[in-house]
Each structure stands twice: as C-alpha cells, then as structure tokens.
Coordinates of C-alpha atoms in Angstrom, one line a residue:
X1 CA -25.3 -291.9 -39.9
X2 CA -27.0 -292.3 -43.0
X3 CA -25.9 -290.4 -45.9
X4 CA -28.6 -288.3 -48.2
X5 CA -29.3 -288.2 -51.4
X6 CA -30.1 -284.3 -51.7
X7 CA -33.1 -282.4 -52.5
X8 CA -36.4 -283.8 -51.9
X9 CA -34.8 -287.2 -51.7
X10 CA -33.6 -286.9 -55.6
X11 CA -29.8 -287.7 -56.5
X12 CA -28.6 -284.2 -57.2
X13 CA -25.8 -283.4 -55.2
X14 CA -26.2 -281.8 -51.8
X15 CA -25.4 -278.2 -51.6
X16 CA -25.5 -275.2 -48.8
X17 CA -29.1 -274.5 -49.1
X18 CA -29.8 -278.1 -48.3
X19 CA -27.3 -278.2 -45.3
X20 CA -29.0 -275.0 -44.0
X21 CA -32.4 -276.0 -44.4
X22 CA -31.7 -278.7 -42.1
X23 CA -29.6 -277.1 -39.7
X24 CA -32.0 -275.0 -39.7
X25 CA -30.2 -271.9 -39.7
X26 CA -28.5 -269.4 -42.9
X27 CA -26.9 -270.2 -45.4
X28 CA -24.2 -267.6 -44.7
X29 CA -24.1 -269.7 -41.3
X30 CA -23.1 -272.7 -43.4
X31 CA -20.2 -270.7 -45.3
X32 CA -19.0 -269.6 -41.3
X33 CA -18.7 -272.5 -40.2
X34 CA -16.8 -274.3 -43.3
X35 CA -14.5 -271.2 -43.7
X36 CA -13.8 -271.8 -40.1
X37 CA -14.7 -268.1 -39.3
X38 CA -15.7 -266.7 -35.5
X39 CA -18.7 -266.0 -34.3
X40 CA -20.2 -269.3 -34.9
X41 CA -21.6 -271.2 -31.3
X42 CA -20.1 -274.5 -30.7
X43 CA -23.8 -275.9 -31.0
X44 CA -24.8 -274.2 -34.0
X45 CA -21.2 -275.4 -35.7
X46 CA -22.3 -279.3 -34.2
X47 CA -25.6 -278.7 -35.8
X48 CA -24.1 -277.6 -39.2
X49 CA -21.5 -280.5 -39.7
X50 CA -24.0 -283.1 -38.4
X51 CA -26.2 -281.8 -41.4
X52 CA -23.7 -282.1 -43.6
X53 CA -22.5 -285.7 -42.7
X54 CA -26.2 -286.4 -43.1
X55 CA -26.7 -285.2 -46.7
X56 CA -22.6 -285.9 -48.0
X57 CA -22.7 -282.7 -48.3
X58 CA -18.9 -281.6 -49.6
X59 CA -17.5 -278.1 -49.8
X60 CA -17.2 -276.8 -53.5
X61 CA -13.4 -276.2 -53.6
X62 CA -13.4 -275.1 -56.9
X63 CA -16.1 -272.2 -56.4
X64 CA -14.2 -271.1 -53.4
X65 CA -11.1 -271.3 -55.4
X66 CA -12.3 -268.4 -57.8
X67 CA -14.0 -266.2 -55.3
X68 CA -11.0 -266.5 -52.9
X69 CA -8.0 -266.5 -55.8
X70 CA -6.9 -270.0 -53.8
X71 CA -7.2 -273.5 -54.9
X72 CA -7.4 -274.7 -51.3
X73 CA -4.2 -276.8 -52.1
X74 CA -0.4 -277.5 -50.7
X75 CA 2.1 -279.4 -53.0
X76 CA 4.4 -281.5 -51.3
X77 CA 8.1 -282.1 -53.2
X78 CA 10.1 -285.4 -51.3
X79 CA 12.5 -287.8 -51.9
X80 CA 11.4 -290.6 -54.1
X81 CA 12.4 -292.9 -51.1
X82 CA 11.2 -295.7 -49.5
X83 CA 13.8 -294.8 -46.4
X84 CA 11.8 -294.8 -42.1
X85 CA 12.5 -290.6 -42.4
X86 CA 11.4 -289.5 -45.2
X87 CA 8.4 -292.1 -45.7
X88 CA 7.4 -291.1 -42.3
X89 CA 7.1 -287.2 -42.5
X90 CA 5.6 -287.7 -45.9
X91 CA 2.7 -289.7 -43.9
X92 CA 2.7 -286.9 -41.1
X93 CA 2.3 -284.0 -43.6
X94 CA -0.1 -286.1 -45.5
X95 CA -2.4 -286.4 -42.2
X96 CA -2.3 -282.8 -41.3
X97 CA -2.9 -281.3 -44.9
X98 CA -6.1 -283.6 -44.9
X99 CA -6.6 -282.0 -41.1
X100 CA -6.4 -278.4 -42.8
X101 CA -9.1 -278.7 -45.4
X102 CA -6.5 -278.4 -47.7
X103 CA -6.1 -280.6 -50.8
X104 CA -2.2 -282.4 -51.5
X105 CA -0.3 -282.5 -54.5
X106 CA 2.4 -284.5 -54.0
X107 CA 5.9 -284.3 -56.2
X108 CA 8.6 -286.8 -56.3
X109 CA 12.2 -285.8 -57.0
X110 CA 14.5 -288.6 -57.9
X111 CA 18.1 -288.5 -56.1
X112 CA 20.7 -287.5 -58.5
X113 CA 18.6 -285.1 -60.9
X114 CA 20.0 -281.5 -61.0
X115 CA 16.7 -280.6 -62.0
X116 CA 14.3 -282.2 -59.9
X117 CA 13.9 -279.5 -57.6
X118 CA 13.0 -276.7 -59.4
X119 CA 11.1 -279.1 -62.2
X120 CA 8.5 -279.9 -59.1
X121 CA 8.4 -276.5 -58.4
X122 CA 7.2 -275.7 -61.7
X123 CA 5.0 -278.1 -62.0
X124 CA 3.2 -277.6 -58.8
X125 CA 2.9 -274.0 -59.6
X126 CA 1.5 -275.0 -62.5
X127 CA -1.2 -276.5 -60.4
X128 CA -1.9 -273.6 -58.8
X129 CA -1.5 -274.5 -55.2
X130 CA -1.3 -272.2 -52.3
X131 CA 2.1 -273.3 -50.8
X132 CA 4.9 -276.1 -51.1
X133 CA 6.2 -277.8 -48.5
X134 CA 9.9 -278.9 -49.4
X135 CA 11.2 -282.1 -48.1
X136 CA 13.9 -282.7 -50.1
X137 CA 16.9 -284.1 -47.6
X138 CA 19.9 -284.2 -49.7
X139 CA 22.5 -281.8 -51.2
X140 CA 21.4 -282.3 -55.5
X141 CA 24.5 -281.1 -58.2
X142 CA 24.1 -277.3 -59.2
X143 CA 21.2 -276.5 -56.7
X144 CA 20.7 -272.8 -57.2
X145 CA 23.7 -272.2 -59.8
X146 CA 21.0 -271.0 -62.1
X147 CA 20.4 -268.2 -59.6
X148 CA 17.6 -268.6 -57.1
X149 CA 13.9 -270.1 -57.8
X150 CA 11.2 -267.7 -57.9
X151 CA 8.4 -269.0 -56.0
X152 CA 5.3 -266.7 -55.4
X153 CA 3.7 -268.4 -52.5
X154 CA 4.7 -269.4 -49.5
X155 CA 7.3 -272.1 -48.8
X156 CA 7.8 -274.7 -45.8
X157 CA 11.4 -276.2 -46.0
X158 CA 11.7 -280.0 -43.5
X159 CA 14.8 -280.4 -42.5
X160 CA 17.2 -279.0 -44.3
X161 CA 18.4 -275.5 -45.3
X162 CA 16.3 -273.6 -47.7
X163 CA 18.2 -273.5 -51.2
X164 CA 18.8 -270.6 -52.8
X165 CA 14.5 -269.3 -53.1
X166 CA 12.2 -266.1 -53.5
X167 CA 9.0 -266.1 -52.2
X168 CA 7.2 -264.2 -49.7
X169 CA 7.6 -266.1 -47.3
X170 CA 10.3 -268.7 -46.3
X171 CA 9.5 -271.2 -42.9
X172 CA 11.8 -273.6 -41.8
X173 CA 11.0 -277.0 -39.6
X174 CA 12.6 -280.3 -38.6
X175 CA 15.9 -279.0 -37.6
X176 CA 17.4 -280.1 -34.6
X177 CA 19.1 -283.4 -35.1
X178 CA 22.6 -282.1 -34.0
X179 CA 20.8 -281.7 -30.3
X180 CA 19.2 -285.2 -30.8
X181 CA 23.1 -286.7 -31.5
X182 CA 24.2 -284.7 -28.8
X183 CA 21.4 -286.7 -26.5
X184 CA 22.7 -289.6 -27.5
X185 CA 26.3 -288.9 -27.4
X186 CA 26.2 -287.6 -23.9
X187 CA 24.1 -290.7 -22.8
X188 CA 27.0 -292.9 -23.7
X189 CA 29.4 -290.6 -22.0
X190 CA 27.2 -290.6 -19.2
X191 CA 27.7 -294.1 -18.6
X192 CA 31.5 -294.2 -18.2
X193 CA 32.3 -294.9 -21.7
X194 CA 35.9 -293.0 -22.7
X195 CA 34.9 -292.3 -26.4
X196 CA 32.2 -293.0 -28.8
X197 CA 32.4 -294.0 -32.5
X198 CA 30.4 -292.9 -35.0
X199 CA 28.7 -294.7 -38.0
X200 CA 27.4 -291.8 -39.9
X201 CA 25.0 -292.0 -42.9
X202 CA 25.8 -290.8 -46.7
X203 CA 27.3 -287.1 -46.4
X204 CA 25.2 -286.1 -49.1
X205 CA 22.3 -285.6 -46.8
X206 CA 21.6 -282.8 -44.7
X207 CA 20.7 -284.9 -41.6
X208 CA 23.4 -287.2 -41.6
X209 CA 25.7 -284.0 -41.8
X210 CA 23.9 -282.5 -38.8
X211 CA 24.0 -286.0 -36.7
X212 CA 27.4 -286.3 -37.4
X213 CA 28.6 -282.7 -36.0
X214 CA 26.3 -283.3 -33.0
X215 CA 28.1 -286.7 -31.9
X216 CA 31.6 -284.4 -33.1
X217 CA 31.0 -281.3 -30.9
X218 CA 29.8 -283.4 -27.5
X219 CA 32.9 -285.4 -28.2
X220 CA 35.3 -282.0 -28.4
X221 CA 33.1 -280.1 -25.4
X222 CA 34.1 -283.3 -23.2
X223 CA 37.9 -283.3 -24.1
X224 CA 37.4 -286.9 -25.8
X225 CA 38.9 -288.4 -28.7
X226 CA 37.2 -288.3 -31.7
X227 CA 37.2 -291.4 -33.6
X228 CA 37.2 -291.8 -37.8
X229 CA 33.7 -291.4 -39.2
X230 CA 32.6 -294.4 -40.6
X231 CA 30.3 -293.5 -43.5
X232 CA 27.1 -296.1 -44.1
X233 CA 24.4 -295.6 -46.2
X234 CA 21.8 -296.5 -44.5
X235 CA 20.9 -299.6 -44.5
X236 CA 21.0 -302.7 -42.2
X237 CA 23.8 -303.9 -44.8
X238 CA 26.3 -301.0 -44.8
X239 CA 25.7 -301.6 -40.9
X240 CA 26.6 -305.0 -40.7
X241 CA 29.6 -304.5 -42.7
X242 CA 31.0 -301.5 -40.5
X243 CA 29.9 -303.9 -37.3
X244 CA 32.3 -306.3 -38.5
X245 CA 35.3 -303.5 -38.7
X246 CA 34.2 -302.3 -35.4
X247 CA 34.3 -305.6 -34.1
X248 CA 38.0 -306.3 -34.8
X249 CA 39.0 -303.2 -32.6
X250 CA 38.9 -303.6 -28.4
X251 CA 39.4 -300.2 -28.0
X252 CA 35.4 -299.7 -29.8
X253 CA 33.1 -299.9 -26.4
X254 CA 30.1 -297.2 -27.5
X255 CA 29.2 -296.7 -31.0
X256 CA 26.0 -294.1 -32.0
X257 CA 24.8 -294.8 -35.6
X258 CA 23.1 -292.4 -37.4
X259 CA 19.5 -294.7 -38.1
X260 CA 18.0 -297.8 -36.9
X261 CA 18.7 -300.0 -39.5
X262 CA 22.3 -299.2 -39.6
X263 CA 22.4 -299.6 -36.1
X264 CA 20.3 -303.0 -36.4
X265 CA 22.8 -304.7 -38.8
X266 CA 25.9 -303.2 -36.4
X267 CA 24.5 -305.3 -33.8
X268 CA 23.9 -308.6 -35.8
X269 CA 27.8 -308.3 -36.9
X270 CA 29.4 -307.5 -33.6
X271 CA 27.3 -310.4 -31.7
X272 CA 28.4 -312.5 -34.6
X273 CA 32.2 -311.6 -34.0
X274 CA 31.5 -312.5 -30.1
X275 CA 31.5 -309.1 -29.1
X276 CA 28.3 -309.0 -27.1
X277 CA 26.2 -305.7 -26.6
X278 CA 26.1 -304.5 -24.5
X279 CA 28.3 -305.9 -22.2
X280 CA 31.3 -305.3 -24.6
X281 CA 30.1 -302.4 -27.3
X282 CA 26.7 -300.1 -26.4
X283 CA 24.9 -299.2 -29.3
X284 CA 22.7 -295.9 -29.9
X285 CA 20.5 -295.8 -33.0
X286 CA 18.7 -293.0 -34.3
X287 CA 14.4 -292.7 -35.6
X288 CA 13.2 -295.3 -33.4
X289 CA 11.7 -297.1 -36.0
X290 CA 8.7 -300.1 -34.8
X291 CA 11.3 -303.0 -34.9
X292 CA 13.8 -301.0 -32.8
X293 CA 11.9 -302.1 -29.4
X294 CA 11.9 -305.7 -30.5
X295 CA 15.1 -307.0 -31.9
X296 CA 17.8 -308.4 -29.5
X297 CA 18.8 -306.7 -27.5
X298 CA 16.2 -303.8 -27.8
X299 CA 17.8 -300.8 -29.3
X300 CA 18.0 -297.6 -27.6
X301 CA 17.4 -294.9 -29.6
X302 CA 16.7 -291.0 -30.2
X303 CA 12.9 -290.8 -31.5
X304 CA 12.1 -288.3 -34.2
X305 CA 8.9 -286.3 -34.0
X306 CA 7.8 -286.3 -37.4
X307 CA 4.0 -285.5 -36.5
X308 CA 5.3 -282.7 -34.0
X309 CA 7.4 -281.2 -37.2
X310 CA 4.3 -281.7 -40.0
X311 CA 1.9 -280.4 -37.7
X312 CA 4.0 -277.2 -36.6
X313 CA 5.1 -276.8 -39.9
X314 CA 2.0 -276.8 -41.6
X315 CA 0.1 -274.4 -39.2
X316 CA 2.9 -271.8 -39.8
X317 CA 2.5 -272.3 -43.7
X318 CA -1.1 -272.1 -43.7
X319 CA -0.9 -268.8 -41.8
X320 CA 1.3 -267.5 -44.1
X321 CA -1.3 -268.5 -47.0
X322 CA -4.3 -267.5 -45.6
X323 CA -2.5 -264.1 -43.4
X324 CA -0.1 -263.1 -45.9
X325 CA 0.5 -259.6 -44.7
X326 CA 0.5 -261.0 -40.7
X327 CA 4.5 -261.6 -39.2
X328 CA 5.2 -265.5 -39.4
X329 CA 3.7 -267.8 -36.3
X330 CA 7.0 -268.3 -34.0
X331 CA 9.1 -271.4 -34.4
X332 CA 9.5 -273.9 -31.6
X333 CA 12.1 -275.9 -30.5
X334 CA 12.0 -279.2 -31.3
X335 CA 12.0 -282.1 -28.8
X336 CA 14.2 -284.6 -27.6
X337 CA 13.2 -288.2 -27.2
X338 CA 16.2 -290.0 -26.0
X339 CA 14.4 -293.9 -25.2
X340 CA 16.7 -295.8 -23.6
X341 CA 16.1 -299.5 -23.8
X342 CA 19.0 -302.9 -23.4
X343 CA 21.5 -302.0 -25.9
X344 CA 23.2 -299.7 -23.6
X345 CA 25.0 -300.3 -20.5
X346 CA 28.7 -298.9 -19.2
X347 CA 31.7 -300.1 -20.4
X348 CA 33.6 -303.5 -19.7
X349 CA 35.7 -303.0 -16.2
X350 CA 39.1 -303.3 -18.8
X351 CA 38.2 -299.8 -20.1
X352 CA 36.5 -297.8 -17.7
X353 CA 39.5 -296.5 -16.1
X354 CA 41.2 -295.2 -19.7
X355 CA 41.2 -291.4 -20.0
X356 CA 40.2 -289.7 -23.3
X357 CA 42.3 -287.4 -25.6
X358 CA 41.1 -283.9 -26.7
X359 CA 39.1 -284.1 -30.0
X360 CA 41.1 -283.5 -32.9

C-alpha cells in the first residue's frame, strides 16, 4: 500500500486528524484504537490501521509520554555475550517489546563488573523507562552488599533469582532448567544406562547451577551413583577436552552436557578416541541450537523456549506497568522439550547388567 505524504498531499507529517478523516470516523476513535482500548469493532479498528498504513501515520510517543506520565519504553540489562542462551532470549524479548508498542533500551553488563548491574539500572532509569527486564545469568562479586537497589518500576528477572531489589513489583520467568536436566537425565536412565555423567557449565551461572542439581537429584531419586562433575565452559573446546577424559574411562556409557556446543565438541573427542556414540557413550545436550539436528550423529537434546519465556514474561511486566494497583498475571509452568534424535541409544551389552550405587 502506498504510503502518504499528509495533508492535502503536502509533506507535513501525518497526524490523528488525518487518519480519522480517512477512516472516516473520530478522532477519539483513532486514540481507542492505538491505546488498544475496548469498545472499538473489529472493522472500525481494520479501518483505522489501514488508514494509518496509508498515510505513515506514527503514534506520537512522546505526547503520550507526558499526558500518560510513561515513556512507552522497557530497558533490557543482558550479558554482553555472544553465547546460543542469552543471544537468543535477547532476540525473543526484542520481538515481543516491538509486539507491545513499547520502545527498547537495551543495557549491556560486562561479566566480571561488581557494578554493572546496578550502573544499568541507573542508567535506564535515567531514561525514564516504564520497566526493566533483567537478564543477567551469572552470580557478579558484591551483588547487593551495598544493600538492595531501589527501583521504582516494575521489574522482570529471566532466569535467575532476583538480587537483592525494591520495586513495586518483582516477576520472575525462565526458571525451570532443573526439570529440563531432569528430562534428560531420566531419558538416559530410561534406556538401561546404570549412571550418567555430567559435563556441567561454569558454576558461576545460575543455569548451569540449576542443570547440574537437576541431573544430581534424578541420579539420587533413582539410587544411582553420581559421578564427579566435570566443569566446561561452554564451548565446543572445553567439550572436546572433557570428551577426551571421558573417553579414557569404560565405565562412562551416558553423559548429559549442560549446552550444545559442549556437547558437540564431547562427541568429536570420544569418536576420535574410538569410542563411538552412541553405540559405546549416549550423549544429551542442552538448547537445541540449529546445528544440533545436523552434525554426526544428530544430537538429542532438551529445547529451550526462549519465545515462550519473553512472551510470558513480558505480558506479565506490561500489566504490572500499565495495572499497577491490579494482583500480578499468574506464572506458568514452563515446558519441556526433550527431542530425541541419534545420539542416544542404550548401553553396550558389557554394561547393561551393572547395578548402580546410591548417590553420594
């Protein structure tokens, strides 16, 4: 559809009137239907936006702003990270603020700044936005030693706890990761294997913590052994190097790693040492990242619902923005995607017939 230029054809910029006049209806209609407000028919609304689209007509945020007291805005504080998890939610967020209406401000922390959490804070505040979504995945020296941050709109924490804050309102999403190790854990118990091994990711981060005590309580719940924790970092390399440990042991038929590329590298090092998978070790990742269905053999995997968890997330901290004396929309659980593809099978005939230890 062709855009307009405005009145009368001119090049001034579209406004309400303009959209109404050729709607043909109010402009008090107009503001209904871009607040989002009832009361407005679905043809009437069609009718509206078509106009709009028509003219490039765009909402004033900033007059809004001062007759609502909001800026229309959500800051965003992640990981400066390049990592699947992260990158990925960041992108899911990202396409659900737009969704909203809302604008983003996005704030990077850098890993290994005492600061950087409550500098972004500040300086999103400063910005005037209308909530902050905190994605920040790892543990950061002297988080809340200064006593707790005083925040004065409402805050979404992803996966993790929420450090030490005040604010009106506090939402959680993202947990859940324990239940998704669990999935995976029980899947390699499920096929006859005795134990499983874990290749766990940097302690330091809140999901790696949770993945780990997932794969540790199925183990105990069963009466198994639990293996050492071996502690990656997540990336193909630290994989490959704990593959080639893993490798030296017989006893290691089932291994879950706590990501894909760990899990990826484990792989290229055991079928290097001539253990082949999964005939002689199965292997369990964890994201299900796009490669994971087409390396060799495909990986199975627990999938992580990052759009689930943004779009969730965000509907419950926009209605604590825009309903801030209303109780907090309900939590749901999140799911669990357990896709099972060839790096899985039971355990060589040698093995099947051990019997595990109780966990220690």
């Amino acid at each position: 559809m062709k855009r307009g230029t405005g009145r009368s054809g001119s090049s001034a910029a579209p406004n309400g009137v303009d959209v109404a006049r050729l709607a043909g209806v109010s402009q008090k209609t107009v503001s209904r239907v871009f607040n989002e407000e009832p009361y407005v028919s679905a043809e009437v609304r069609r009718r509206v936006l078509e106009a709009a689209e028509q003219l490039g007509y765009r909402r004033n945020n900033a007059a809004r702003a001062l007759a609502s007291g909001r800026t229309r805005s959500i800051g965003v504080i992640t990981l400066g990270t390049a990592l699947y998890g992260p990158a990925s939610l960041l992108m899911g967020v990202e396409r659900v603020v737009r969704d909203t209406g809302y604008a983003l401000r996005v704030v990077n922390t850098m890993e290994g700044d005492p600061a950087g959490l409550a500098g972004a804070v500040d300086s999103l505040l400063d910005q005037g936005v209308d909530g902050i979504v905190i994605s920040e995945p790892i543990d950061e020296p002297g988080d809340g030693e200064a006593g707790p941050l005083r925040v004065d709109v409402p805050v979404l924490v992803i996966g993790a706890p929420p450090p030490p804050l005040s604010s009106p309102a506090v939402l959680t999403a993202g947990g859940g990761a324990d239940l998704m190790a669990r999935a995976a854990t029980e899947h390699l118990l499920g096929l006859g294997h005795v134990t499983v091994h874990h290749l766990a990711g940097p302690q330091r981060w809140f999901a790696a913590r949770d993945r780990l005590e997932g794969w540790r309580t199925t183990l105990v719940s069963h009466g198994r052994d639990v293996p050492p924790v071996v502690e990656g970092d997540w990336s193909a390399a630290s994989g490959y190097a704990a593959g080639r440990a893993f490798a030296q042991d017989p006893e290691v038929t089932a291994v879950f790693a706590a990501n894909d590329d760990m899990a990826i590298g484990l792989v290229r090092a055991l079928t290097e040492a001539g253990r082949h998978v999964p005939g002689d070790v199965s292997v369990v990742g964890f994201d299900d990242v796009p490669v994971a269905a087409y390396v060799t053999p495909p990986l199975t995997t627990v999938r992580q619902p990052f759009d689930a968890v943004a779009q969730e997330g965000l509907k419950r901290l926009v209605h604590a923005i825009e309903n801030p004396d209303a109780d907090p929309l309900p939590a749901s659980a999140p799911p669990v995607d357990l896709v099972v593809r060839a790096s899985t099978a039971p355990p060589p005939p040698a093995v099947t017939g051990r019997s595990g230890k109780s966990g220690r």
